[in-house]
Coordinates of C-alpha atoms in Angstrom, one line a residue:
Chain A
M1 CA -0.1 0.1 0.0
S2 CA 1.2 3.5 -0.7
T3 CA 2.1 6.2 1.7
L4 CA -0.9 8.5 2.4
L5 CA 0.4 10.8 5.1
D6 CA 4.2 11.7 5.3
I7 CA 5.4 13.6 8.2
R8 CA 9.0 14.6 8.1
Q9 CA 11.2 16.4 10.6
L10 CA 8.1 18.0 12.1
S11 CA 8.8 20.5 15.1
K12 CA 6.6 22.9 16.8
T13 CA 7.4 25.6 19.3
F14 CA 4.8 27.6 21.2
H15 CA 5.8 31.2 21.8
S16 CA 4.5 32.9 24.8
G17 CA 5.2 35.9 26.8
K18 CA 7.3 33.9 29.2
G19 CA 9.3 32.4 26.5
S20 CA 9.2 29.4 24.2
V21 CA 8.1 25.7 24.9
S22 CA 9.1 23.2 22.4
A23 CA 6.1 20.9 22.0
L24 CA 7.2 18.6 19.2
Q25 CA 10.8 18.0 17.9
N26 CA 11.8 16.2 14.9
I27 CA 8.9 13.9 14.4
N28 CA 9.1 11.3 11.4
L29 CA 6.2 9.3 10.5
A30 CA 4.8 7.6 7.2
V31 CA 1.2 6.3 7.4
K32 CA 0.1 4.0 4.7
E33 CA -3.3 4.1 3.2
G34 CA -5.9 2.2 5.1
E35 CA -3.6 1.9 8.4
F36 CA -4.9 2.3 11.9
I37 CA -2.3 4.3 13.9
T38 CA -2.9 5.0 17.5
V39 CA -0.6 7.7 19.2
I40 CA -0.2 7.4 22.9
G41 CA 1.8 9.3 25.5
P42 CA 1.7 11.0 28.8
S43 CA 0.0 14.3 29.0
G44 CA 2.1 17.2 27.5
C45 CA 3.8 15.0 25.1
G46 CA 2.2 17.0 22.3
K47 CA 0.0 14.3 20.9
S48 CA -3.1 16.6 20.3
T49 CA -0.8 19.2 18.8
L50 CA 0.4 16.7 16.4
L51 CA -2.9 15.8 15.4
K52 CA -4.0 19.4 15.0
I53 CA -1.1 19.9 12.5
V54 CA -2.1 17.2 10.5
A55 CA -5.6 18.4 10.4
G56 CA -4.5 21.7 9.2
L57 CA -5.9 23.5 12.3
D58 CA -2.4 24.5 13.4
V59 CA -0.1 25.6 10.3
E60 CA 2.7 27.1 12.2
Y61 CA 5.3 24.5 12.4
D62 CA 8.5 23.6 11.1
G63 CA 9.2 20.5 8.8
S64 CA 6.9 19.0 6.3
V65 CA 3.4 17.3 6.5
K66 CA 2.3 15.9 3.2
L67 CA -1.1 14.1 2.5
N68 CA -1.1 12.4 -0.9
D69 CA 2.2 14.3 -1.6
R70 CA 0.6 17.6 -1.1
D71 CA 1.4 20.1 1.8
V72 CA -1.2 20.4 4.4
T73 CA -1.9 24.2 4.5
G74 CA -5.1 24.1 6.2
P75 CA -8.4 22.3 7.3
G76 CA -10.5 20.6 4.7
I77 CA -12.9 17.7 4.4
E78 CA -10.2 15.2 3.2
K79 CA -9.0 15.2 6.8
G80 CA -12.0 14.2 9.1
F81 CA -11.5 15.3 12.7
I82 CA -13.2 13.9 15.7
F83 CA -12.7 16.0 19.0
Q84 CA -12.9 14.8 22.4
E85 CA -16.5 16.2 22.7
P86 CA -18.9 15.6 20.0
R87 CA -19.2 19.2 19.2
L88 CA -22.6 18.7 17.4
F89 CA -24.9 21.5 16.5
P90 CA -27.5 21.8 19.2
W91 CA -30.1 23.2 16.9
L92 CA -30.0 20.4 14.5
T93 CA -31.4 16.9 14.5
V94 CA -29.1 14.0 14.2
E95 CA -29.6 13.5 10.4
K96 CA -29.1 17.3 9.8
N97 CA -26.0 17.4 12.0
I98 CA -24.5 14.6 9.9
A99 CA -25.4 16.6 6.8
A100 CA -24.3 19.9 8.3
D101 CA -23.6 22.2 5.5
L102 CA -24.9 19.7 2.8
S103 CA -28.5 19.4 1.8
L104 CA -30.7 16.4 2.7
H105 CA -32.9 17.2 -0.2
K106 CA -30.1 15.9 -2.4
P107 CA -30.8 12.1 -3.1
E108 CA -27.4 11.1 -3.0
I109 CA -26.7 12.9 0.2
R110 CA -29.8 11.7 1.7
K111 CA -28.8 7.9 0.8
K112 CA -25.4 8.2 2.2
V113 CA -26.6 9.8 5.6
D114 CA -29.2 6.9 5.9
E115 CA -26.4 4.5 5.2
L116 CA -24.1 6.2 7.8
I117 CA -26.9 6.2 10.4
E118 CA -27.1 2.3 10.0
L119 CA -23.4 2.2 10.1
V120 CA -22.9 3.9 13.4
R121 CA -25.9 2.2 14.8
L122 CA -28.4 5.2 15.2
K123 CA -31.4 3.8 13.3
G124 CA -34.4 5.4 14.9
F125 CA -32.6 8.6 16.4
E126 CA -32.6 10.4 13.0
K127 CA -34.9 13.2 14.2
S128 CA -33.4 13.4 17.8
Y129 CA -31.8 16.5 19.1
P130 CA -28.3 16.4 20.6
R131 CA -29.6 17.1 24.0
E132 CA -31.6 13.8 23.8
L133 CA -28.6 11.6 23.1
S134 CA -26.1 9.9 25.3
G135 CA -22.3 10.8 25.1
G136 CA -21.6 7.7 23.1
M137 CA -24.4 8.2 20.7
A138 CA -23.5 11.9 20.2
Q139 CA -20.0 10.8 19.4
R140 CA -21.2 8.4 16.8
V141 CA -23.1 11.3 15.0
A142 CA -19.7 13.1 15.1
I143 CA -18.1 10.1 13.4
A144 CA -21.0 9.8 10.8
R145 CA -20.6 13.5 10.1
A146 CA -16.9 13.3 9.3
L147 CA -17.4 10.1 7.4
L148 CA -20.0 11.6 5.2
R149 CA -17.3 13.8 3.6
N150 CA -15.4 10.8 2.4
P151 CA -12.1 11.7 4.3
K152 CA -8.8 10.3 3.1
V153 CA -7.9 10.1 6.9
L154 CA -9.8 10.2 10.1
L155 CA -8.1 12.1 12.9
L156 CA -9.5 11.2 16.4
D157 CA -8.4 13.3 19.4
E158 CA -9.2 11.1 22.5
P159 CA -12.7 10.7 21.1
F160 CA -13.8 8.2 23.8
G161 CA -12.0 9.8 26.6
A162 CA -15.1 11.1 28.3
L163 CA -17.1 7.7 28.0
D164 CA -17.4 5.1 30.7
A165 CA -15.6 1.8 30.4
F166 CA -18.6 -0.2 28.8
T167 CA -19.6 2.5 26.3
R168 CA -15.9 3.0 25.3
A169 CA -15.5 -0.9 24.6
H170 CA -18.5 -0.8 22.5
M171 CA -17.4 2.3 20.6
Q172 CA -14.1 0.7 19.9
E173 CA -16.0 -2.1 18.3
V174 CA -18.1 0.2 16.3
L175 CA -14.9 2.1 15.2
L176 CA -13.3 -1.0 14.0
D177 CA -16.4 -2.0 12.2
I178 CA -16.3 1.2 10.3
W179 CA -12.7 1.0 9.6
Q180 CA -13.0 -2.5 8.2
Q181 CA -15.8 -1.6 6.1
N182 CA -14.7 1.7 4.8
K183 CA -11.0 1.2 4.8
T184 CA -10.5 4.8 6.0
T185 CA -7.1 5.5 7.2
M186 CA -7.3 6.3 11.1
I187 CA -5.0 8.3 13.4
F188 CA -6.3 8.0 16.9
V189 CA -4.9 9.8 19.8
T190 CA -5.4 8.3 23.3
H191 CA -4.0 8.0 26.8
D192 CA -5.4 4.5 27.2
I193 CA -2.8 1.7 26.7
D194 CA -5.6 -1.0 26.2
E195 CA -7.4 1.1 23.6
A196 CA -4.0 1.8 21.7
V197 CA -3.3 -2.1 21.6
F198 CA -6.8 -3.1 20.7
L199 CA -7.3 -0.7 17.6
A200 CA -3.9 -0.4 16.2
N201 CA -1.8 -1.6 13.3
R202 CA 1.0 0.4 14.8
I203 CA 1.4 2.2 18.1
V204 CA 3.3 5.4 18.0
I205 CA 4.5 6.1 21.7
L206 CA 5.4 9.8 22.3
K207 CA 7.5 11.0 25.1
P208 CA 7.1 14.4 26.5
R209 CA 9.3 17.6 27.0
P210 CA 9.8 18.1 24.1
G211 CA 7.5 15.6 22.3
T212 CA 9.5 13.1 20.3
V213 CA 8.7 9.5 19.3
Q214 CA 10.0 7.1 21.8
K215 CA 9.2 4.0 19.8
I216 CA 6.8 2.7 17.1
V217 CA 5.2 -0.8 18.0
P218 CA 3.7 -2.8 15.3
V219 CA 0.6 -4.8 16.3
E220 CA 0.1 -7.9 14.4
L221 CA -2.6 -9.5 16.2
L222 CA -5.5 -10.6 14.1
F223 CA -9.1 -8.9 14.3
P224 CA -11.2 -9.5 16.3
R225 CA -8.9 -9.0 19.2
K226 CA -9.4 -10.4 22.6
K227 CA -8.2 -8.2 25.4
S228 CA -7.8 -11.3 27.8
S229 CA -5.5 -13.1 25.3
A230 CA -1.9 -13.8 26.3
A231 CA -0.6 -12.1 23.0
F232 CA -2.6 -9.0 23.7
Q233 CA -1.3 -8.8 27.3
E234 CA 2.3 -9.4 26.0
L235 CA 2.0 -6.4 23.8
R236 CA 0.3 -4.4 26.5
F237 CA 3.4 -5.1 28.7
K238 CA 5.6 -4.1 26.1
V239 CA 4.1 -0.5 25.8
I240 CA 3.9 -0.3 29.5
G241 CA 7.7 -1.2 29.4
E242 CA 8.3 1.7 27.0
F243 CA 6.6 4.1 29.5
E244 CA 8.5 2.9 32.3
K245 CA 11.7 3.8 30.3
I246 CA 10.2 7.4 29.8
E247 CA 9.6 7.8 33.3
E248 CA 13.3 6.7 34.2
L249 CA 14.5 9.1 31.8
E250 CA 12.6 11.7 33.4
L251 CA 13.9 10.9 36.8
V252 CA 17.5 11.3 35.4
D253 CA 16.8 14.5 33.6
N254 CA 14.8 16.2 36.5
G255 CA 16.3 14.7 39.5
A256 CA 12.6 14.1 40.7
G257 CA 9.7 12.3 39.6
I258 CA 6.5 13.7 38.3
Chain B
M1 CA -39.2 23.2 26.1
S2 CA -42.9 23.7 26.7
A3 CA -43.3 23.6 23.0
S4 CA -44.8 20.2 23.4
T5 CA -47.7 20.0 20.8
D6 CA -50.0 18.2 23.4
M7 CA -52.1 20.1 25.8
T8 CA -50.0 19.3 28.8
K9 CA -47.3 21.3 30.1
P10 CA -44.3 19.6 31.8
G11 CA -45.7 20.7 35.1
G12 CA -48.9 18.9 34.5
Y13 CA -50.9 22.1 33.7
K14 CA -53.3 22.2 30.8
R15 CA -53.2 25.4 28.6
T16 CA -56.6 26.5 29.8
T17 CA -55.1 26.4 33.4
V18 CA -52.2 28.4 32.5
F19 CA -54.4 30.9 30.8
L20 CA -56.7 31.2 33.7
L21 CA -53.7 31.5 36.1
G22 CA -52.6 34.6 34.2
S23 CA -56.0 36.0 34.2
I24 CA -56.8 35.9 38.0
L25 CA -55.3 39.2 38.8
P26 CA -56.5 41.4 36.1
L27 CA -60.0 40.0 36.5
A28 CA -60.0 40.5 40.2
L29 CA -58.8 43.9 39.7
L30 CA -61.6 44.7 37.3
V31 CA -64.3 43.3 39.7
F32 CA -62.8 45.3 42.5
W33 CA -62.7 48.5 40.6
Q34 CA -66.3 48.2 39.2
V35 CA -67.6 47.6 42.7
L36 CA -65.7 50.6 44.3
G37 CA -66.9 52.8 41.5
G38 CA -70.4 51.7 41.9
L39 CA -70.3 52.3 45.6
G40 CA -69.0 55.8 45.0
V41 CA -65.6 55.1 47.0
I42 CA -63.6 56.3 44.2
S43 CA -64.5 59.2 41.7
T44 CA -66.0 58.0 38.6
L45 CA -64.6 61.0 36.9
L46 CA -60.9 60.1 37.4
F47 CA -61.5 56.3 37.4
P48 CA -64.5 55.5 35.2
T49 CA -65.8 52.1 35.9
P50 CA -65.0 49.2 33.6
V51 CA -68.6 49.3 32.4
T52 CA -68.2 52.9 31.3
I53 CA -64.9 52.3 29.6
A54 CA -66.6 49.4 27.8
K55 CA -69.3 51.5 26.6
A56 CA -66.9 54.1 25.3
F57 CA -65.1 51.4 23.6
G58 CA -68.4 50.2 22.1
K59 CA -69.1 53.7 20.8
L60 CA -65.8 54.3 19.2
A61 CA -65.5 50.8 17.7
A62 CA -69.2 51.3 16.2
T63 CA -68.3 54.4 14.3
G64 CA -65.2 52.8 12.8
E65 CA -63.1 55.6 14.2
L66 CA -61.3 53.3 16.7
W67 CA -60.3 50.9 13.8
E68 CA -59.1 53.6 11.7
H69 CA -56.6 55.1 14.4
F70 CA -55.7 51.4 15.4
R71 CA -54.8 50.8 11.9
I72 CA -52.7 53.7 11.6
S73 CA -50.8 53.2 14.9
V74 CA -50.1 49.7 14.0
A75 CA -48.8 50.5 10.7
R76 CA -46.4 53.2 12.2
A77 CA -45.1 50.8 14.8
A78 CA -44.7 48.0 12.2
L79 CA -42.8 50.2 9.8
G80 CA -40.7 51.6 12.4
F81 CA -39.8 48.3 13.9
I82 CA -39.0 46.7 10.4
L83 CA -36.8 49.7 9.5
G84 CA -35.1 50.2 12.9
G85 CA -35.0 46.6 13.9
G86 CA -33.9 45.5 10.5
F87 CA -31.1 48.0 10.4
G88 CA -30.1 47.1 14.0
L89 CA -30.1 43.6 13.1
L90 CA -27.9 44.1 10.1
C91 CA -25.5 46.5 12.0
G92 CA -25.3 44.1 15.1
I93 CA -24.4 41.2 12.9
L94 CA -21.6 43.2 11.0
A95 CA -20.2 44.4 14.2
G96 CA -20.4 41.0 15.7
L97 CA -18.6 39.3 12.8
F98 CA -15.9 42.0 12.3
R99 CA -13.9 43.5 15.1
R100 CA -12.8 46.3 12.8
T101 CA -16.6 47.3 12.2
E102 CA -17.2 47.1 16.0
R103 CA -14.3 49.3 16.7
A104 CA -15.4 51.8 14.1
F105 CA -19.0 52.1 14.8
D106 CA -19.8 50.8 18.2
P107 CA -18.7 53.9 20.4
T108 CA -20.9 56.1 18.2
I109 CA -23.9 53.8 18.3
Q110 CA -23.6 53.6 22.2
M111 CA -23.5 57.3 22.4
L112 CA -26.7 57.6 20.3
R113 CA -28.4 55.1 22.3
M114 CA -28.1 57.1 25.4
V115 CA -30.0 60.1 23.7
P116 CA -33.5 60.1 24.9
S117 CA -36.2 59.9 22.3
L118 CA -38.3 62.7 23.8
A119 CA -35.1 64.9 23.5
V120 CA -34.7 64.3 19.8
A121 CA -38.5 64.4 19.0
P122 CA -38.6 68.2 18.3
L123 CA -35.5 67.8 16.0
F124 CA -37.1 65.0 14.0
V125 CA -40.1 67.2 13.4
I126 CA -37.9 70.1 12.3
W127 CA -35.8 67.6 10.0
F128 CA -38.4 65.4 8.6
G129 CA -41.6 67.5 9.0
I130 CA -44.8 66.6 11.0
G131 CA -45.7 63.8 8.7
E132 CA -45.3 60.2 8.9
E133 CA -41.5 60.3 8.2
S134 CA -40.7 61.9 11.6
K135 CA -43.0 59.4 13.5
V136 CA -41.7 56.3 11.8
L137 CA -38.1 57.3 12.1
L138 CA -38.5 58.1 15.8
I139 CA -40.0 54.6 16.4
A140 CA -37.1 53.2 14.3
K141 CA -34.4 54.9 16.4
G142 CA -35.9 53.3 19.5
A143 CA -36.3 49.7 17.8
F144 CA -32.8 49.8 16.5
F145 CA -30.9 49.5 19.5
P146 CA -32.1 46.2 21.3
L147 CA -31.7 44.3 18.1
Y148 CA -28.2 45.8 17.5
I149 CA -26.9 44.8 21.1
N150 CA -28.6 41.5 21.2
A151 CA -27.4 40.3 17.6
F152 CA -24.0 41.5 18.5
L153 CA -23.9 39.7 21.8
G154 CA -25.5 36.4 20.2
I155 CA -22.6 36.4 17.8
R156 CA -19.9 37.0 20.1
N157 CA -21.3 34.2 22.4
V158 CA -21.2 31.6 19.6
D159 CA -18.9 28.6 20.8
N160 CA -15.5 28.8 19.3
K161 CA -15.3 25.1 19.4
L162 CA -18.2 25.0 16.8
F163 CA -16.3 27.3 14.6
E164 CA -13.5 24.8 14.6
V165 CA -16.0 22.2 13.5
A166 CA -17.0 24.4 10.7
R167 CA -13.5 24.8 9.7
V168 CA -12.7 21.1 9.8
L169 CA -16.0 20.4 7.8
G170 CA -14.9 22.9 5.2
F171 CA -17.9 25.3 5.5
S172 CA -17.8 28.3 3.1
R173 CA -17.9 31.8 4.6
L174 CA -21.7 31.9 3.6
K175 CA -22.4 28.5 5.1
Q176 CA -20.6 29.5 8.3
L177 CA -22.9 32.6 8.5
I178 CA -26.3 30.9 7.8
R179 CA -25.8 27.3 9.2
L180 CA -23.6 28.3 12.3
V181 CA -23.5 32.0 13.2
I182 CA -27.3 32.9 12.8
P183 CA -28.7 29.7 14.5
A184 CA -26.3 29.9 17.2
A185 CA -27.2 33.7 17.9
L186 CA -31.1 33.2 17.3
P187 CA -31.9 33.1 20.9
N188 CA -30.4 36.5 21.5
I189 CA -31.7 37.8 18.3
L190 CA -35.2 36.9 19.3
L191 CA -34.7 38.4 22.6
G192 CA -33.6 41.5 20.6
V193 CA -36.8 41.2 18.6
R194 CA -38.9 41.0 21.7
L195 CA -37.4 44.1 23.2
S196 CA -37.6 45.9 19.9
V197 CA -41.3 45.0 19.3
G198 CA -42.0 46.4 22.9
I199 CA -40.1 49.6 22.2
S200 CA -41.7 50.3 19.0
W201 CA -45.1 50.0 20.5
L202 CA -44.3 52.3 23.4
G203 CA -42.6 54.7 21.0
L204 CA -45.9 55.2 19.4
V205 CA -46.9 57.4 22.4
V206 CA -44.2 59.7 22.0
A207 CA -44.5 59.8 18.1
E208 CA -48.2 60.6 18.2
L209 CA -48.2 62.9 20.9
M210 CA -46.2 65.4 18.6
A211 CA -48.6 67.3 16.3
S212 CA -50.5 64.2 15.3
T213 CA -54.1 63.9 14.0
S214 CA -54.4 60.3 13.9
G215 CA -53.5 57.1 15.9
I216 CA -54.2 55.6 19.4
G217 CA -51.8 58.1 20.9
Y218 CA -53.6 61.0 19.3
L219 CA -57.1 59.7 20.2
M220 CA -55.8 59.5 23.9
S221 CA -54.3 63.0 24.2
D222 CA -57.3 64.4 22.3
A223 CA -59.5 62.8 24.8
R224 CA -57.5 64.0 27.8
Q225 CA -57.9 67.6 26.6
F226 CA -61.5 67.3 26.6
S227 CA -61.6 65.4 29.9
K228 CA -62.9 62.2 28.2
T229 CA -61.3 59.8 30.7
P230 CA -63.0 56.7 29.5
V231 CA -61.4 57.2 26.2
V232 CA -58.0 57.5 27.7
F233 CA -58.6 54.4 29.3
V234 CA -59.8 52.7 26.2
G235 CA -56.4 53.7 24.8
I236 CA -54.5 52.4 27.6
I237 CA -56.3 49.0 27.4
I238 CA -55.5 48.8 23.6
F239 CA -51.9 49.6 24.2
A240 CA -51.5 46.8 26.9
V241 CA -53.6 44.2 25.0
V242 CA -52.0 44.6 21.6
G243 CA -48.5 44.9 23.1
K244 CA -49.1 41.7 25.0
L245 CA -50.4 40.0 21.8
A246 CA -47.2 41.2 19.9
D247 CA -45.0 39.9 22.6
S248 CA -46.8 36.5 22.7
L249 CA -46.3 36.3 19.0
V250 CA -42.5 36.6 19.4
R251 CA -42.4 34.1 22.2
L252 CA -44.4 31.7 20.0
M253 CA -41.6 32.0 17.5
E254 CA -39.1 31.4 20.2
R255 CA -40.8 28.2 21.2
R256 CA -41.0 27.0 17.7
W257 CA -37.4 27.8 16.7
L258 CA -35.5 27.3 19.9
K259 CA -37.0 24.0 20.9
W260 CA -33.6 22.4 20.6
R261 CA -32.6 24.2 23.7
D262 CA -32.1 22.4 27.0
N263 CA -32.7 24.9 29.7
Y264 CA -34.4 25.2 33.0
Q265 CA -38.2 25.7 32.4
G266 CA -39.2 26.8 36.0

């Protein structure tokens, strides 16, 4: 498969009145078409910043970010983005939220919206308002809204972070379903190790201050995955091991723990 | 939201019950008033009894005089509201959307807002004559500000996170305005409409008191000069009732268009 997203020597520095903070330093990552990447790291490692840069929401960076060999210069529908909160338009019903700026009167849009409602398992809630939905349902609407635009890559910024454990597990299944059916490339930021292992083809582990790639761990487990399986646990320990290395480094660097 | 189409309110009250609840106070007052007037406790010259007022109303209505004045007044208020309110909405949206416009115009508008209508009424007459123009413009001046301020506030209160969503979804500038900014600002805009409608209606009194020969305000000032107190009361009641009806109409729009809101309903 060909490379869809190519990140080279990406660095990002935040400037403020008090000085500059390096958020990301020399990030290199090539994402193949159809791949499921999870990005994991402790808070402050710049994982959200990385995602915003790929989305084109933040264009002040050094290095190069190319999607399909074209520089990312701003946001656009080829890069779907799911925020931590669903961020639905409260005045629109579920189906109108999915359509957003597109018209449901167009038969091809209508058809695709209906298909997506089926895909994210929201049949029967087409006419509901966001205030009537649970957190998990609202986030599924947000996913459908992004998918309607046929994004080349779907960027997810801790999308299930605010959900309870059961809903979260369910949403992971739904997302894998969507991924297997649509073959959409996914970049999924999380701070949950189980989630990172459960979903990914490759796990990108970031370490903080400044944000750099600690390690990229390939996950070759077959789908559907069992969180209780020995192979899963082995990978999980491997990722935890990497985090312990980060912590040890922090201790040496700062002379004190976090 | 109480926009539920069935007859029951969230609190379990029927619509008729709600209506009756609102009528208790004015009805009790009317009965009390009639009784006191009948007993001679209060002067019927200063406080004509409800029955006398109703008779005066019947007489005015029968000749068609009342309808004519009423029609003219409503036309003035409506025109003033559309002109002032519409312009206020437009300016409020522009100032809300563009910081530069706000900086350039808002200080001036705020100064004009503090000029009382009564103070400029004579000037308006000098500038625009004693015809309809001065009256409509005076009403428009009053109707401008509530819509201007609330449209501005509504736009500045739009959640920045939703703007980020609009960017990610690739909304055009126009779509951003009609699919995000306007709907998000609608609660404030409708509040502005409500206040503007009220001010337009109240502005009639000021407008029709200056050298006017028609309208409910004229009817009242004319009656006052000839000590026809019942007619003054007829005018007051018309102002109260029609004002309330106009307000209810806007609230109906609120209920219909803002049913997506999830707020405390009392």
